[in-house]
Tab-separated table of C-alpha atoms in Angstrom:
chain	number	residue	atom	x	y	z
A	1	MET	CA	-49.332	100.417	90.964
A	2	GLU	CA	-50.183	98.988	87.321
A	3	LYS	CA	-50.584	95.339	86.151
A	4	PHE	CA	-48.255	93.793	83.943
A	5	VAL	CA	-49.948	92.670	80.679
A	6	ARG	CA	-49.691	88.688	79.652
A	7	LYS	CA	-48.801	88.257	76.192
A	8	GLU	CA	-48.378	84.857	76.006
A	9	LEU	CA	-48.349	81.743	78.068
A	10	GLU	CA	-46.490	79.017	76.550
A	11	LEU	CA	-45.770	75.488	77.466
A	12	VAL	CA	-42.608	74.805	78.501
A	13	TYR	CA	-42.839	70.710	80.025
A	14	ASP	CA	-45.609	69.728	81.513
A	15	ALA	CA	-45.381	67.266	84.228
A	16	LYS	CA	-47.234	64.499	86.329
A	17	ILE	CA	-47.926	67.677	88.994
A	18	VAL	CA	-47.252	70.739	87.777
A	19	SER	CA	-46.839	72.517	84.266
A	20	LEU	CA	-44.136	74.645	83.324
A	21	TYR	CA	-44.591	77.940	81.004
A	22	LYS	CA	-42.625	80.916	79.637
A	23	ASP	CA	-44.670	83.721	80.643
A	24	ILE	CA	-44.306	87.238	78.126
A	25	LEU	CA	-45.240	89.913	79.852
A	26	GLN	CA	-45.466	93.461	79.014
A	27	THR	CA	-44.864	96.233	81.519
A	28	PRO	CA	-46.537	99.072	82.281
A	29	ASP	CA	-44.024	101.309	80.253
A	30	GLY	CA	-44.074	98.980	77.645
A	31	LYS	CA	-41.011	96.968	77.907
A	32	THR	CA	-41.614	92.803	77.011
A	33	VAL	CA	-39.942	90.998	79.632
A	34	VAL	CA	-40.269	87.123	80.273
A	35	TYR	CA	-40.923	85.385	83.614
A	36	ASP	CA	-40.625	81.258	84.508
A	37	TYR	CA	-44.581	80.611	85.277
A	38	ILE	CA	-44.830	76.963	87.306
A	39	LYS	CA	-48.590	76.070	87.608
A	40	HIS	CA	-49.652	73.498	90.256
A	41	LYS	CA	-52.577	71.166	88.462
A	42	SER	CA	-54.533	70.826	91.621
A	43	GLY	CA	-53.497	74.180	92.744
A	44	GLY	CA	-51.812	73.143	95.745
A	45	GLY	CA	-52.662	71.688	99.255
A	46	ALA	CA	-52.772	71.868	102.932
A	47	GLY	CA	-50.960	71.134	106.426
A	48	VAL	CA	-51.864	71.168	110.152
A	49	LEU	CA	-50.087	71.793	113.105
A	50	LEU	CA	-51.698	69.375	115.619
A	51	VAL	CA	-52.282	70.427	119.233
A	52	ASP	CA	-52.954	67.134	121.472
A	53	ASP	CA	-54.940	68.177	125.170
A	54	LYS	CA	-51.362	68.385	126.636
A	55	GLU	CA	-50.060	71.346	124.260
A	56	TYR	CA	-47.924	68.412	122.580
A	57	THR	CA	-47.717	69.310	118.514
A	58	TYR	CA	-47.199	66.235	116.215
A	59	LEU	CA	-44.411	66.945	113.152
A	60	VAL	CA	-43.468	64.246	110.768
A	61	LYS	CA	-39.963	62.934	109.157
A	62	GLN	CA	-40.340	63.302	105.021
A	63	TYR	CA	-37.401	62.835	102.232
A	64	ARG	CA	-38.443	65.873	99.972
A	65	ASN	CA	-36.566	65.690	96.469
A	66	SER	CA	-36.481	69.495	96.077
A	67	ILE	CA	-33.682	69.432	99.150
A	68	ASN	CA	-32.305	65.935	98.622
A	69	ASP	CA	-32.954	65.489	102.207
A	70	ILE	CA	-35.593	64.703	105.289
A	71	ASP	CA	-37.524	67.392	106.611
A	72	LEU	CA	-39.617	68.130	110.322
A	73	GLU	CA	-42.720	69.258	108.670
A	74	ILE	CA	-46.634	69.349	109.914
A	75	PRO	CA	-48.161	67.154	108.345
A	76	ALA	CA	-49.568	68.004	105.181
A	77	GLY	CA	-49.849	67.735	101.158
A	78	GLY	CA	-51.475	67.880	98.046
A	79	TYR	CA	-55.561	68.556	97.478
A	80	SER	CA	-56.837	65.252	95.917
A	81	TYR	CA	-58.836	67.206	93.191
A	82	VAL	CA	-59.140	71.116	92.200
A	83	GLY	CA	-61.717	72.553	94.735
A	84	GLU	CA	-61.580	70.341	97.562
A	85	PRO	CA	-61.546	72.731	100.257
A	86	GLY	CA	-59.235	73.203	102.621
A	87	GLU	CA	-60.058	71.441	105.708
A	88	LEU	CA	-61.061	67.973	103.646
A	89	CYS	CA	-57.143	68.147	102.952
A	90	ALA	CA	-55.560	68.787	106.410
A	91	LYS	CA	-57.935	66.597	107.824
A	92	ARG	CA	-56.857	63.432	105.086
A	93	GLU	CA	-52.983	64.372	105.814
A	94	ALA	CA	-52.942	64.342	109.344
A	95	GLY	CA	-54.716	61.073	109.339
A	96	GLU	CA	-52.430	58.971	107.079
A	97	GLU	CA	-49.344	60.677	108.174
A	98	THR	CA	-50.407	60.547	112.320
A	99	GLY	CA	-52.752	58.413	113.328
A	100	HIS	CA	-54.713	61.400	114.574
A	101	ILE	CA	-57.481	63.242	112.886
A	102	PRO	CA	-58.586	66.849	114.445
A	103	ASN	CA	-61.873	67.538	115.303
A	104	LYS	CA	-61.405	71.123	115.061
A	105	LEU	CA	-59.433	73.391	112.355
A	106	TYR	CA	-58.123	76.530	112.828
A	107	HIS	CA	-57.570	78.522	109.968
A	108	VAL	CA	-54.167	80.698	110.198
A	109	THR	CA	-53.710	81.758	106.737
A	110	ASN	CA	-53.688	80.475	102.958
A	111	LEU	CA	-49.771	81.475	101.668
A	112	VAL	CA	-47.716	81.097	97.640
A	113	SER	CA	-44.920	80.100	99.337
A	114	SER	CA	-42.778	80.660	95.790
A	115	ILE	CA	-45.324	83.485	94.908
A	116	GLY	CA	-42.098	85.225	92.365
A	117	THR	CA	-43.089	81.083	90.340
A	118	PHE	CA	-45.014	79.290	91.695
A	119	ASP	CA	-48.727	79.520	91.879
A	120	GLU	CA	-49.327	76.548	94.320
A	121	LYS	CA	-51.310	77.748	97.627
A	122	THR	CA	-51.097	76.085	100.632
A	123	ASP	CA	-53.996	76.007	103.370
A	124	VAL	CA	-52.311	75.896	106.790
A	125	PHE	CA	-54.668	75.246	110.154
A	126	ILE	CA	-54.168	74.516	113.669
A	127	GLY	CA	-56.209	71.440	114.583
A	128	THR	CA	-57.239	70.502	118.243
A	129	ASP	CA	-59.409	67.923	119.999
A	130	LEU	CA	-57.460	64.909	118.252
A	131	VAL	CA	-59.058	61.552	117.711
A	132	ASP	CA	-56.486	58.328	116.931
């Protein structure tokens, strides 16, 4: 499969965490198309499913404005800076949101959940050997 060629990336809106662009591309057959592109400024974040020695897991309730509701989710949050290791972010978020910090982390995947428009990458871990 041939790649599209980016012809122009036009900034439409610059916010605190993301920037929205008009992405003007040329298809392999020469047509011009325009896509929306959202760039996450820190690159993304990390989340961790905490599992204690009794095999209990820990989820947190968070208000999420994108769904205008409370969500039940694994402890997760954004990188503090570009290039922050996912392990460091996951441990920090686990401690902040649950009070439990995993001594052991197992990387499950790195995903881009809305790959059609958004470049935010999320490192997903399983965390064990929890300390308070």
